[in-house]
Short mmCIF file of C-alpha atoms in Angstrom, two decimals:
data_model
loop_
_atom_site.label_atom_id
_atom_site.label_comp_id
_atom_site.label_asym_id
_atom_site.label_seq_id
_atom_site.Cartn_x
_atom_site.Cartn_y
_atom_site.Cartn_z
CA UNK X 1 -48.35 9.58 4.39
CA UNK X 2 -47.27 9.64 1.03
CA UNK X 3 -46.09 6.51 -0.40
CA UNK X 4 -42.90 8.06 -1.52
CA UNK X 5 -41.85 8.32 2.03
CA UNK X 6 -41.77 4.80 2.77
CA UNK X 7 -38.88 4.75 0.57
CA UNK X 8 -36.89 7.39 2.28
CA UNK X 9 -36.40 6.35 5.92
CA UNK X 10 -35.00 9.22 8.06
CA UNK X 11 -32.69 6.62 9.59
CA UNK X 12 -30.78 3.77 7.87
CA UNK X 13 -29.01 0.71 9.09
CA UNK X 14 -25.52 -0.09 7.69
CA UNK X 15 -25.30 -3.62 6.35
CA UNK X 16 -22.94 -6.15 4.55
CA UNK X 17 -24.44 -9.34 3.36
CA UNK X 18 -21.87 -12.31 2.89
CA UNK X 19 -23.65 -14.94 0.79
CA UNK X 20 -22.70 -18.24 -0.91
CA UNK X 21 -25.20 -17.14 -3.70
CA UNK X 22 -25.14 -20.04 -6.07
CA UNK X 23 -25.29 -22.74 -3.34
CA UNK X 24 -28.65 -23.51 -3.36
CA UNK X 25 -31.92 -21.41 -4.33
CA UNK X 26 -32.57 -19.25 -1.07
CA UNK X 27 -29.84 -16.77 -1.00
CA UNK X 28 -31.19 -14.98 -4.07
CA UNK X 29 -34.38 -14.19 -2.29
CA UNK X 30 -32.56 -12.96 0.73
CA UNK X 31 -29.97 -10.82 -1.44
CA UNK X 32 -33.19 -9.30 -3.40
CA UNK X 33 -35.07 -8.39 -0.49
CA UNK X 34 -31.91 -6.85 1.23
CA UNK X 35 -31.29 -4.77 -1.97
CA UNK X 36 -34.93 -3.87 -2.04
CA UNK X 37 -35.01 -2.83 1.65
CA UNK X 38 -34.84 1.12 1.82
CA UNK X 39 -33.98 1.35 5.49
CA UNK X 40 -30.63 -0.58 4.64
CA UNK X 41 -27.48 1.60 3.72
CA UNK X 42 -26.10 -1.69 1.85
CA UNK X 43 -22.30 -1.21 2.32
CA UNK X 44 -21.56 -4.35 0.08
CA UNK X 45 -22.19 -8.03 -1.08
CA UNK X 46 -19.57 -10.34 -0.57
CA UNK X 47 -19.35 -13.54 -2.59
CA UNK X 48 -18.63 -16.78 -0.14
CA UNK X 49 -17.39 -20.17 -1.01
CA UNK X 50 -19.73 -23.35 -0.37
CA UNK X 51 -17.05 -25.99 -0.25
CA UNK X 52 -16.24 -28.46 -2.99
CA UNK X 53 -18.93 -30.86 -3.05
CA UNK X 54 -20.39 -29.84 -6.40
CA UNK X 55 -17.55 -27.56 -7.73
CA UNK X 56 -13.95 -26.12 -7.24
CA UNK X 57 -15.29 -22.56 -8.13
CA UNK X 58 -17.82 -21.98 -5.63
CA UNK X 59 -16.99 -18.58 -4.44
CA UNK X 60 -16.55 -17.58 -8.10
CA UNK X 61 -20.04 -19.15 -8.93
CA UNK X 62 -21.51 -17.16 -6.06
CA UNK X 63 -20.01 -14.02 -7.50
CA UNK X 64 -21.51 -14.63 -10.92
CA UNK X 65 -24.95 -15.33 -9.36
CA UNK X 66 -24.60 -11.80 -7.17
CA UNK X 67 -23.58 -10.12 -10.59
CA UNK X 68 -26.49 -11.48 -12.33
CA UNK X 69 -29.18 -10.46 -9.63
CA UNK X 70 -27.69 -7.17 -9.47
CA UNK X 71 -28.18 -6.94 -13.33
CA UNK X 72 -31.90 -8.13 -13.19
CA UNK X 73 -32.23 -5.34 -10.24
CA UNK X 74 -30.91 -2.72 -12.48
CA UNK X 75 -28.22 -2.14 -9.84
CA UNK X 76 -25.16 -3.08 -11.57
CA UNK X 77 -22.21 -0.77 -10.27
CA UNK X 78 -24.43 0.70 -7.78
CA UNK X 79 -23.99 -1.70 -4.84
CA UNK X 80 -19.87 -2.52 -4.01
CA UNK X 81 -19.47 -6.40 -4.44
CA UNK X 82 -16.12 -8.07 -3.10
CA UNK X 83 -14.83 -11.59 -3.59
CA UNK X 84 -14.53 -13.52 -0.41
CA UNK X 85 -11.98 -16.40 0.24
CA UNK X 86 -12.23 -19.24 -2.28
CA UNK X 87 -12.13 -21.86 0.37
CA UNK X 88 -12.26 -22.51 4.16
CA UNK X 89 -9.44 -21.30 6.41
CA UNK X 90 -6.60 -23.76 7.05
CA UNK X 91 -6.83 -23.58 10.90
CA UNK X 92 -7.87 -21.26 13.67
CA UNK X 93 -4.70 -19.14 13.49
CA UNK X 94 -4.29 -18.56 9.93
CA UNK X 95 -6.62 -16.14 7.94
CA UNK X 96 -7.74 -16.32 4.14
CA UNK X 97 -6.94 -12.90 2.88
CA UNK X 98 -9.61 -11.61 0.45
CA UNK X 99 -11.24 -8.36 -0.48
CA UNK X 100 -14.40 -9.55 1.35
CA UNK X 101 -12.44 -9.75 4.69
CA UNK X 102 -10.92 -6.50 3.98
CA UNK X 103 -14.45 -4.65 3.31
CA UNK X 104 -15.62 -6.08 6.71
CA UNK X 105 -12.59 -4.67 8.50
CA UNK X 106 -13.05 -1.22 6.88
CA UNK X 107 -16.46 -0.92 7.33
CA UNK X 108 -16.51 -2.07 11.15
CA UNK X 109 -14.12 0.99 11.64
CA UNK X 110 -16.89 3.34 10.67
CA UNK X 111 -19.14 1.73 13.30
CA UNK X 112 -19.88 3.99 16.37
CA UNK X 113 -21.81 3.71 19.69
CA UNK X 114 -24.98 4.42 17.91
CA UNK X 115 -24.19 3.29 14.60
CA UNK X 116 -23.72 -0.53 14.60
CA UNK X 117 -22.72 -2.49 11.51
CA UNK X 118 -24.59 -5.46 10.95
CA UNK X 119 -23.15 -8.46 8.85
CA UNK X 120 -25.42 -11.19 7.59
CA UNK X 121 -23.75 -14.45 6.81
CA UNK X 122 -25.78 -16.99 4.77
CA UNK X 123 -23.01 -19.30 4.41
CA UNK X 124 -19.69 -20.07 6.11
CA UNK X 125 -18.22 -17.68 8.52
CA UNK X 126 -14.81 -17.89 6.60
CA UNK X 127 -14.46 -14.17 5.88
CA UNK X 128 -15.57 -12.76 9.28
CA UNK X 129 -13.16 -15.24 10.88
CA UNK X 130 -10.41 -14.13 8.44
CA UNK X 131 -11.29 -10.45 9.27
CA UNK X 132 -10.96 -11.12 12.93
CA UNK X 133 -7.53 -12.87 12.45
CA UNK X 134 -6.30 -10.07 10.20
CA UNK X 135 -7.47 -7.19 12.68
CA UNK X 136 -7.98 -8.42 16.11
CA UNK X 137 -9.51 -5.22 17.28
CA UNK X 138 -12.54 -5.87 15.23
CA UNK X 139 -13.80 -7.67 18.07
CA UNK X 140 -14.23 -4.61 20.19
CA UNK X 141 -16.05 -2.67 17.63
CA UNK X 142 -19.91 -2.18 17.17
CA UNK X 143 -20.58 -5.21 14.83
CA UNK X 144 -23.65 -7.24 14.98
CA UNK X 145 -23.22 -10.57 13.12
CA UNK X 146 -26.27 -12.43 12.01
CA UNK X 147 -25.30 -16.13 11.08
CA UNK X 148 -27.47 -18.62 9.45
CA UNK X 149 -25.94 -21.90 10.64
CA UNK X 150 -25.45 -24.66 12.95
CA UNK X 151 -27.90 -27.28 14.40
CA UNK X 152 -30.61 -26.25 17.09
CA UNK X 153 -29.29 -26.49 20.39
CA UNK X 154 -31.84 -29.20 21.35
CA UNK X 155 -30.56 -31.44 18.57
CA UNK X 156 -26.99 -33.06 18.14
CA UNK X 157 -25.59 -34.38 15.04
CA UNK X 158 -25.51 -38.18 14.34
CA UNK X 159 -23.16 -39.96 12.12
CA UNK X 160 -21.30 -37.55 9.34
CA UNK X 161 -24.56 -35.12 9.22
CA UNK X 162 -23.42 -31.69 9.88
CA UNK X 163 -25.29 -28.66 9.26
CA UNK X 164 -24.20 -27.36 5.79
CA UNK X 165 -23.03 -23.87 6.71
CA UNK X 166 -21.12 -25.03 9.71
CA UNK X 167 -19.58 -27.81 7.79
CA UNK X 168 -17.74 -25.61 4.93
CA UNK X 169 -15.80 -24.15 7.93
CA UNK X 170 -15.85 -25.35 11.35
CA UNK X 171 -12.54 -23.64 12.16
CA UNK X 172 -13.86 -20.21 11.22
CA UNK X 173 -17.15 -20.71 13.34
CA UNK X 174 -14.83 -21.59 16.28
CA UNK X 175 -12.79 -18.30 15.55
CA UNK X 176 -15.93 -16.28 15.71
CA UNK X 177 -17.42 -17.85 18.52
CA UNK X 178 -14.36 -17.77 20.62
CA UNK X 179 -14.01 -14.06 19.82
CA UNK X 180 -16.45 -12.31 21.77
CA UNK X 181 -17.88 -10.65 19.01
CA UNK X 182 -21.77 -9.93 18.87
CA UNK X 183 -23.31 -12.98 17.49
CA UNK X 184 -27.03 -13.63 16.53
CA UNK X 185 -27.24 -17.28 15.56
CA UNK X 186 -30.26 -18.47 13.38
CA UNK X 187 -29.95 -22.57 13.41
CA UNK X 188 -31.43 -25.11 11.54
CA UNK X 189 -33.94 -25.55 13.80
CA UNK X 190 -35.34 -22.06 12.87
CA UNK X 191 -34.26 -21.43 9.19
CA UNK X 192 -35.68 -24.55 7.87
CA UNK X 193 -39.17 -23.34 8.83
CA UNK X 194 -39.48 -20.57 6.17
CA UNK X 195 -41.28 -22.69 3.56
CA UNK X 196 -43.05 -21.35 0.43
CA UNK X 197 -44.69 -23.55 -2.24
CA UNK X 198 -44.51 -23.16 -5.85
CA UNK X 199 -48.34 -22.15 -5.89
CA UNK X 200 -47.65 -19.25 -3.54
CA UNK X 201 -44.47 -17.95 -5.44
CA UNK X 202 -46.48 -17.91 -8.59
CA UNK X 203 -49.60 -16.16 -7.28
CA UNK X 204 -47.79 -13.73 -5.22
CA UNK X 205 -44.61 -12.73 -7.28
CA UNK X 206 -44.88 -14.75 -10.61
CA UNK X 207 -45.20 -12.69 -13.76
CA UNK X 208 -44.48 -9.34 -12.01
CA UNK X 209 -41.19 -8.92 -13.49
CA UNK X 210 -37.99 -10.81 -15.16
CA UNK X 211 -36.45 -10.82 -11.61
CA UNK X 212 -39.36 -12.63 -9.98
CA UNK X 213 -39.67 -15.04 -12.58
CA UNK X 214 -35.84 -15.76 -12.29
CA UNK X 215 -36.28 -16.26 -8.54
CA UNK X 216 -39.19 -18.61 -9.12
CA UNK X 217 -37.62 -20.64 -11.99
CA UNK X 218 -34.10 -21.14 -10.43
CA UNK X 219 -35.71 -22.46 -7.16
CA UNK X 220 -37.95 -25.09 -9.17
CA UNK X 221 -35.00 -26.06 -11.20
CA UNK X 222 -32.90 -26.53 -8.08
CA UNK X 223 -35.57 -28.66 -6.50
CA UNK X 224 -35.68 -30.77 -9.93
CA UNK X 225 -32.12 -31.38 -9.95
CA UNK X 226 -30.92 -31.98 -6.50
CA UNK X 227 -34.09 -33.34 -4.42
CA UNK X 228 -34.90 -37.14 -4.73
CA UNK X 229 -38.35 -36.98 -3.42
CA UNK X 230 -41.33 -35.34 -4.79
CA UNK X 231 -41.48 -31.79 -3.57
CA UNK X 232 -43.27 -28.34 -4.34
CA UNK X 233 -41.76 -26.21 -1.86
CA UNK X 234 -38.80 -25.01 -0.60
CA UNK X 235 -37.42 -23.20 2.60
CA UNK X 236 -36.05 -19.64 2.12
CA UNK X 237 -33.57 -20.39 5.10
CA UNK X 238 -31.31 -17.42 4.62
CA UNK X 239 -34.17 -14.83 4.39
CA UNK X 240 -34.53 -14.41 8.40
CA UNK X 241 -31.24 -12.54 8.50
CA UNK X 242 -32.88 -9.81 6.42
CA UNK X 243 -35.87 -9.70 8.54
CA UNK X 244 -33.83 -9.67 11.86
CA UNK X 245 -31.75 -6.80 10.62
CA UNK X 246 -35.14 -4.78 9.63
CA UNK X 247 -36.70 -5.55 12.92
CA UNK X 248 -34.80 -7.52 15.47
CA UNK X 249 -37.93 -7.83 17.52
CA UNK X 250 -39.45 -10.12 14.59
CA UNK X 251 -37.09 -12.62 16.50
CA UNK X 252 -37.35 -14.37 19.69
CA UNK X 253 -34.13 -15.10 21.06
CA UNK X 254 -32.32 -16.62 24.13
CA UNK X 255 -28.81 -16.08 25.36
CA UNK X 256 -26.54 -19.06 25.75
CA UNK X 257 -22.70 -19.41 26.52
CA UNK X 258 -20.63 -19.32 23.25
CA UNK X 259 -19.86 -22.85 22.41
CA UNK X 260 -17.14 -24.35 20.21
CA UNK X 261 -17.96 -26.77 17.35
CA UNK X 262 -16.54 -30.38 17.20
CA UNK X 263 -15.32 -31.99 13.84
CA UNK X 264 -18.87 -33.67 13.58
CA UNK X 265 -20.68 -30.39 14.20
CA UNK X 266 -21.49 -30.89 17.80
CA UNK X 267 -21.57 -28.32 20.39
CA UNK X 268 -18.79 -28.32 22.87
CA UNK X 269 -18.04 -26.19 25.81
CA UNK X 270 -16.38 -23.09 24.60
CA UNK X 271 -15.42 -19.38 25.55
CA UNK X 272 -18.69 -18.78 27.22
CA UNK X 273 -19.28 -15.39 25.77
CA UNK X 274 -22.98 -14.47 25.37
CA UNK X 275 -24.50 -15.45 22.02
CA UNK X 276 -28.15 -14.58 21.13
CA UNK X 277 -29.79 -17.92 19.48
CA UNK X 278 -32.81 -17.15 17.65
CA UNK X 279 -35.76 -19.77 18.21
CA UNK X 280 -38.48 -18.23 16.38
CA UNK X 281 -38.96 -15.67 13.44
CA UNK X 282 -42.05 -13.79 12.44
CA UNK X 283 -42.42 -15.80 8.99
CA UNK X 284 -45.52 -13.64 8.18
CA UNK X 285 -43.74 -10.40 8.21
CA UNK X 286 -40.73 -11.70 6.62
CA UNK X 287 -42.30 -13.15 3.67
CA UNK X 288 -45.05 -10.60 3.33
CA UNK X 289 -42.60 -7.81 3.31
CA UNK X 290 -40.30 -9.82 0.70
CA UNK X 291 -43.19 -10.38 -1.84
CA UNK X 292 -44.46 -6.59 -1.49
CA UNK X 293 -41.00 -5.24 -2.33
CA UNK X 294 -40.75 -7.72 -5.18
CA UNK X 295 -43.87 -6.65 -6.54
CA UNK X 296 -43.47 -3.21 -6.08
CA UNK X 297 -40.05 -3.44 -8.03
CA UNK X 298 -41.89 -5.05 -10.86
CA UNK X 299 -44.45 -2.25 -11.00
CA UNK X 300 -41.92 0.50 -10.90
CA UNK X 301 -39.00 -0.93 -12.91
CA UNK X 302 -39.69 -4.13 -14.83
CA UNK X 303 -43.21 -4.57 -15.34
CA UNK X 304 -44.27 -7.67 -17.17
CA UNK X 305 -48.20 -7.29 -16.65
#
């Protein structure tokens, strides 16, 4: 099989990635992996907010980071980008109108029985909840939602410790989990186990392109700025969403009745609609595929070596 055929799959998966891209240092890897995956028909990237803990412009900062990554990828203007809501929805009945929510609605209308739309949420569920509230028929369409968020079901929050993505819009999570839409949840008990070390990053992708060096540098700088203890690694916790969209069997799931979320992030009795909870991801497949695509990008588009 010629190498070129690997870049031209006969069937492609329609995908939207909703990302709080400047929140930490892992969204960047997931975005790049998604853009470089030939089997994805990437219908759009949506910039998501990440609360107000560090900035009052979190959605705008996410948008700027998306634009920077597309520039480094040489894809500026080639991938649709939309702004999501600048903050959480005010309550479970009130949507936050945004171009991102409208993108989800319009793309969902194109989904057919054999052609689902996959929407990955690497941050809060604000834009999906808003889309559902704006167009309730969305709940009946062939849409698969992959959410990186919530605690593991065998752990309960204590004190004011709430899983970060959930904490930025609990009302939105309740709207989505109550809706009956297809949800694949990747909780913190799983997404925190996708760790990479500085040495691995340097050896596997370092020096292969300006893009790769930016990915590594911004991760190291994030740790230096925000991590109080000695560290030379980070979990690429948003990346499982990409691996699961590529190959759903790379995850191990169990089905649970859809819960609701309390104000402290605890799981409460909810609608009971089935939700698939990921309990394991094939980290070898995920990281090797990402590293290979980033190295190949460097060879073909931006060689530094």
